[in-house]
Tab-separated table of C-alpha atoms in Angstrom:
chain	number	residue	atom	x	y	z
Y	1	MET	CA	-42.328	105.595	54.873
Y	2	ASP	CA	-40.165	105.727	57.976
Y	3	ALA	CA	-39.607	109.462	57.977
Y	4	ILE	CA	-37.800	110.962	60.948
Y	5	SER	CA	-40.672	112.731	62.706
Y	6	SER	CA	-38.491	115.394	64.330
Y	7	LEU	CA	-37.414	116.871	60.992
Y	8	ASP	CA	-39.022	120.189	60.052
Y	9	TYR	CA	-39.492	119.687	56.315
Y	10	PRO	CA	-40.776	123.202	55.467
Y	11	LEU	CA	-37.782	124.740	57.249
Y	12	LEU	CA	-35.349	122.324	55.602
Y	13	LEU	CA	-36.865	123.028	52.190
Y	14	ALA	CA	-36.410	126.769	52.632
Y	15	ASP	CA	-32.827	126.272	53.851
Y	16	PHE	CA	-31.766	124.019	50.977
Y	17	GLN	CA	-33.513	126.191	48.402
Y	18	GLY	CA	-31.626	129.151	49.853
Y	19	GLU	CA	-28.302	127.320	49.569
Y	20	PHE	CA	-29.070	126.319	45.992
Y	21	LEU	CA	-30.095	129.858	45.038
Y	22	ALA	CA	-27.037	131.425	46.670
Y	23	SER	CA	-24.748	129.055	44.752
Y	24	ILE	CA	-26.131	129.759	41.271
Y	25	PRO	CA	-24.056	132.931	40.652
Y	26	ASP	CA	-20.870	131.042	41.572
Y	27	ALA	CA	-21.388	128.381	38.898
Y	28	ASP	CA	-20.596	128.452	35.189
Y	29	PRO	CA	-23.904	127.641	33.436
Y	30	ALA	CA	-22.017	125.452	30.953
Y	31	ALA	CA	-20.120	123.481	33.614
Y	32	ARG	CA	-20.782	119.746	33.832
Y	33	ILE	CA	-22.307	118.167	36.942
Y	34	PRO	CA	-19.914	115.507	38.355
Y	35	GLY	CA	-21.498	112.062	38.253
Y	36	CYS	CA	-24.319	113.179	35.944
Y	37	GLY	CA	-22.915	112.644	32.458
Y	38	ASP	CA	-23.252	115.668	30.182
Y	39	TRP	CA	-25.764	117.459	32.404
Y	40	THR	CA	-24.829	121.145	32.785
Y	41	VAL	CA	-25.450	123.690	35.517
Y	42	ARG	CA	-28.009	125.464	33.318
Y	43	GLU	CA	-29.897	122.209	32.783
Y	44	LEU	CA	-29.719	121.447	36.505
Y	45	VAL	CA	-31.178	124.811	37.518
Y	46	GLU	CA	-33.918	124.610	34.891
Y	47	HIS	CA	-34.691	121.042	35.994
Y	48	LEU	CA	-35.049	121.847	39.689
Y	49	ALA	CA	-37.098	124.954	38.919
Y	50	PHE	CA	-39.510	122.867	36.864
Y	51	VAL	CA	-39.648	120.090	39.463
Y	52	HIS	CA	-40.654	122.658	42.099
Y	53	HIS	CA	-43.322	123.997	39.715
Y	54	TRP	CA	-44.546	120.467	38.939
Y	55	ALA	CA	-44.595	119.480	42.615
Y	56	ALA	CA	-46.608	122.589	43.490
Y	57	ALA	CA	-49.167	121.668	40.836
Y	58	SER	CA	-49.216	118.056	42.031
Y	59	ALA	CA	-49.799	119.244	45.606
Y	60	ARG	CA	-52.843	121.132	44.286
Y	61	ALA	CA	-53.942	117.942	42.480
Y	62	GLU	CA	-53.397	119.702	39.156
Y	63	LYS	CA	-51.231	119.109	36.106
Y	64	ALA	CA	-48.293	121.478	35.713
Y	65	GLU	CA	-48.254	123.955	32.867
Y	66	ALA	CA	-45.101	124.195	30.777
Y	67	LEU	CA	-42.553	126.863	31.685
Y	68	GLU	CA	-40.851	129.122	29.196
Y	69	ASP	CA	-37.569	127.714	27.890
Y	70	GLY	CA	-34.138	129.204	28.324
Y	71	PRO	CA	-34.454	131.866	31.053
Y	72	SER	CA	-31.716	134.486	30.785
Y	73	ASP	CA	-31.486	134.963	34.568
Y	74	LEU	CA	-31.158	131.519	36.115
Y	75	ALA	CA	-31.203	132.767	39.708
Y	76	ALA	CA	-34.408	134.772	39.258
Y	77	HIS	CA	-36.027	131.894	37.392
Y	78	TYR	CA	-35.200	129.447	40.163
Y	79	ALA	CA	-36.204	131.851	42.949
Y	80	ALA	CA	-39.667	132.303	41.440
Y	81	ARG	CA	-40.349	128.582	41.257
Y	82	ALA	CA	-38.901	127.940	44.728
Y	83	THR	CA	-41.239	130.577	46.140
Y	84	GLU	CA	-44.170	129.078	44.247
Y	85	LEU	CA	-43.543	125.701	45.867
Y	86	ARG	CA	-43.095	127.021	49.408
Y	87	GLU	CA	-46.166	129.240	49.224
Y	88	THR	CA	-48.280	126.479	47.716
Y	89	LEU	CA	-47.360	124.006	50.445
Y	90	ALA	CA	-47.831	126.608	53.192
Y	91	ASN	CA	-51.338	127.434	51.970
Y	92	LEU	CA	-52.594	123.842	51.685
Y	93	ASP	CA	-53.944	121.582	54.412
Y	94	PRO	CA	-51.324	118.819	54.827
Y	95	GLN	CA	-54.151	116.254	54.797
Y	96	ALA	CA	-55.792	117.630	51.649
Y	97	THR	CA	-55.749	115.378	48.592
Y	98	ALA	CA	-52.834	115.849	46.216
Y	99	ARG	CA	-51.299	113.772	43.436
Y	100	ILE	CA	-48.284	111.868	44.795
Y	101	LEU	CA	-45.656	109.423	43.541
Y	102	ALA	CA	-46.678	105.780	43.832
Y	103	TYR	CA	-46.638	102.383	42.141
Y	104	PRO	CA	-47.768	100.480	40.115
Y	105	LYS	CA	-49.527	103.651	38.929
Y	106	PRO	CA	-46.909	106.415	38.781
Y	107	MET	CA	-49.203	108.981	40.429
Y	108	VAL	CA	-52.192	108.449	42.736
Y	109	PRO	CA	-54.276	110.551	45.136
Y	110	GLY	CA	-52.524	111.057	48.470
Y	111	PRO	CA	-51.881	113.669	51.159
Y	112	VAL	CA	-50.246	117.024	50.512
Y	113	SER	CA	-47.871	116.131	53.365
Y	114	PHE	CA	-46.015	113.829	50.941
Y	115	TRP	CA	-44.532	116.766	49.051
Y	116	PRO	CA	-42.477	118.731	51.603
Y	117	ARG	CA	-40.316	115.699	52.378
Y	118	ARG	CA	-39.933	114.728	48.724
Y	119	GLN	CA	-38.905	118.222	47.701
Y	120	VAL	CA	-36.447	118.549	50.587
Y	121	TYR	CA	-34.424	115.644	49.224
Y	122	GLU	CA	-34.831	116.677	45.590
Y	123	THR	CA	-33.341	120.022	46.569
Y	124	LEU	CA	-30.638	118.570	48.821
Y	125	ILE	CA	-29.284	116.228	46.149
Y	126	HIS	CA	-29.319	118.953	43.512
Y	127	ALA	CA	-27.702	121.455	45.885
Y	128	HIS	CA	-24.915	118.889	46.201
Y	129	ASP	CA	-24.808	118.667	42.390
Y	130	LEU	CA	-24.474	122.420	42.023
Y	131	ARG	CA	-21.754	122.680	44.646
Y	132	ALA	CA	-19.929	119.733	43.049
Y	133	ALA	CA	-19.981	121.554	39.709
Y	134	ILE	CA	-18.461	124.605	41.375
Y	135	ALA	CA	-15.815	122.481	43.123
Y	136	GLY	CA	-15.134	120.443	39.992
Y	137	LYS	CA	-15.618	117.120	41.769
Y	138	ALA	CA	-17.934	115.163	44.051
Y	139	ALA	CA	-17.081	115.336	47.741
Y	140	LEU	CA	-18.667	115.028	51.147
Y	141	GLY	CA	-19.742	118.130	53.028
Y	142	LEU	CA	-20.625	120.318	50.050
Y	143	VAL	CA	-24.065	121.070	51.511
Y	144	ARG	CA	-24.783	121.758	55.170
Y	145	ALA	CA	-27.044	118.973	56.442
Y	146	VAL	CA	-26.994	116.992	59.685
Y	147	PRO	CA	-26.667	113.181	59.632
Y	148	GLY	CA	-30.361	112.700	60.447
Y	149	VAL	CA	-31.334	114.521	57.259
Y	150	TRP	CA	-28.996	112.402	55.163
Y	151	ALA	CA	-30.342	109.271	56.879
Y	152	ASP	CA	-33.864	110.253	55.859
Y	153	THR	CA	-32.555	110.678	52.303
Y	154	VAL	CA	-31.345	107.065	52.415
Y	155	ASP	CA	-34.672	105.975	53.869
Y	156	GLU	CA	-36.548	107.587	50.986
Y	157	VAL	CA	-34.467	105.675	48.444
Y	158	VAL	CA	-35.017	102.351	50.213
Y	159	THR	CA	-38.705	102.738	51.064
Y	160	LEU	CA	-40.025	104.814	48.151
Y	161	PHE	CA	-37.783	104.979	45.122
Y	162	TYR	CA	-36.422	101.449	44.862
Y	163	PRO	CA	-39.857	99.769	45.202
Y	164	ARG	CA	-41.364	102.390	42.891
Y	165	GLN	CA	-38.707	101.844	40.220
Y	166	VAL	CA	-39.582	98.137	40.353
Y	167	GLY	CA	-43.317	98.737	40.601
Y	168	ILE	CA	-43.574	100.956	37.525
Y	169	GLY	CA	-41.351	98.680	35.447
Y	170	ARG	CA	-38.132	100.679	35.304
Y	171	MET	CA	-36.065	97.812	36.713
Y	172	GLU	CA	-36.332	94.192	37.768
Y	173	PRO	CA	-36.241	93.381	41.495
Y	174	LEU	CA	-32.777	92.892	42.931
Y	175	GLU	CA	-31.815	89.217	42.993
Y	176	VAL	CA	-29.891	89.763	46.240
Y	177	ALA	CA	-30.309	92.454	48.863
Y	178	LEU	CA	-27.761	94.962	50.118
Y	179	ARG	CA	-27.397	95.891	53.782
Y	180	LEU	CA	-26.804	99.586	54.463
Y	181	THR	CA	-25.558	100.925	57.797
Y	182	ALA	CA	-25.216	104.585	58.767
Y	183	THR	CA	-22.578	104.909	61.457
Y	184	ASP	CA	-22.828	108.602	62.411
Y	185	LEU	CA	-26.245	108.751	64.095
Y	186	GLY	CA	-25.326	108.022	67.694
Y	187	GLU	CA	-26.652	104.502	67.277
Y	188	PRO	CA	-26.100	102.759	63.917
Y	189	ARG	CA	-29.153	102.636	61.665
Y	190	GLU	CA	-29.664	99.853	59.138
Y	191	TRP	CA	-31.708	99.367	55.993
Y	192	MET	CA	-32.068	96.472	53.567
Y	193	LEU	CA	-32.154	97.491	49.921
Y	194	GLY	CA	-34.159	94.760	48.224
Y	195	ASP	CA	-36.461	92.011	49.442
Y	196	SER	CA	-34.302	88.935	48.880
Y	197	ALA	CA	-33.458	86.723	51.854
Y	198	SER	CA	-29.880	86.504	50.565
Y	199	THR	CA	-27.501	89.454	50.542
Y	200	ALA	CA	-24.652	90.532	48.301
Y	201	GLY	CA	-22.908	92.175	51.220
Y	202	ALA	CA	-22.993	95.380	53.210
Y	203	VAL	CA	-22.105	99.046	52.885
Y	204	SER	CA	-21.371	101.124	55.964
Y	205	GLY	CA	-20.388	104.732	56.430
Y	206	THR	CA	-21.820	108.140	57.124
Y	207	ALA	CA	-25.444	108.729	56.184
Y	208	GLU	CA	-24.289	111.355	53.681
Y	209	GLY	CA	-21.886	108.899	52.079
Y	210	LEU	CA	-24.623	106.283	51.772
Y	211	ALA	CA	-27.073	108.787	50.276
Y	212	LEU	CA	-24.637	110.076	47.670
Y	213	LEU	CA	-23.647	106.510	46.784
Y	214	LEU	CA	-27.270	105.422	46.289
Y	215	TRP	CA	-28.025	108.496	44.194
Y	216	GLY	CA	-24.986	107.791	42.002
Y	217	ARG	CA	-23.311	111.051	42.962
Y	218	ALA	CA	-20.167	109.506	44.431
Y	219	SER	CA	-18.128	106.342	44.126
Y	220	ALA	CA	-17.581	104.210	47.205
Y	221	GLU	CA	-14.172	105.816	47.576
Y	222	GLU	CA	-15.513	109.366	47.188
Y	223	ALA	CA	-18.343	108.573	49.609
Y	224	GLY	CA	-15.901	107.223	52.187
Y	225	VAL	CA	-17.938	104.057	52.757
Y	226	THR	CA	-16.759	100.542	53.579
Y	227	LEU	CA	-17.905	97.615	51.443
Y	228	SER	CA	-17.927	94.014	52.605
Y	229	GLY	CA	-19.072	90.950	50.706
Y	230	ASP	CA	-19.109	90.298	46.971
Y	231	ARG	CA	-17.738	93.537	45.481
Y	232	ASP	CA	-18.834	92.647	41.954
Y	233	GLU	CA	-22.418	92.030	43.087
Y	234	ILE	CA	-22.453	95.196	45.179
Y	235	ASP	CA	-21.164	97.257	42.260
Y	236	ALA	CA	-23.798	95.679	39.999
Y	237	ILE	CA	-26.558	96.650	42.443
Y	238	LEU	CA	-25.308	100.219	42.625
Y	239	ARG	CA	-25.338	100.453	38.818
Y	240	ARG	CA	-29.035	99.550	38.717
Y	241	PRO	CA	-31.613	102.366	38.318
Y	242	ILE	CA	-32.700	102.337	41.974
Y	243	VAL	CA	-33.513	106.061	41.785
Y	244	PRO	CA	-35.228	107.950	38.939
């Protein structure tokens, strides 16, 4: 994966977990998450808490034990699991053997260092979700993150999640590729989503806009991106399950 080597993933994880935790009291637990169907704030918090718990177990090369259902204090429940993840990752050798996401097998042995990056972007996207629920709509700038962080979020979708979704049989390969260009990084950065020699067109905009578009959290208009090419084909690509 083409991770941006200058990013401090443990620090980013702590920052985004802190933003998520601080936002929980401001959200109605029954409120819907924009762009996520009937998913509620309570379900979102419980989901991210369990994902942190599961990732910590995976980093230890273990299987996660089930958590108790329906915590009464969502903030305390999330804080405990966030701490579990940070402490687990801090206490493990980054080169020790963990269980990591892969394909065609969903999980394989791999380095512990996989997990800080993965959990940074899990937390970032869900921090956006929580803030969107509070705001009542998807929008840019709901979470504080620099363009380089959002660009790495895009990179993870292109280099890990799309090929993994294909590799484990959740979707067929894209018939045509889609060019993605982030325009707010000093120098434009490009990715190709898909392996086809032919392209449906291109999407350009801020790295945050591209990331939220790929994760299905914002429409092209909400993401502030520019589309060129066959709009129907581009829309069809974006409706595909390119992320879990």
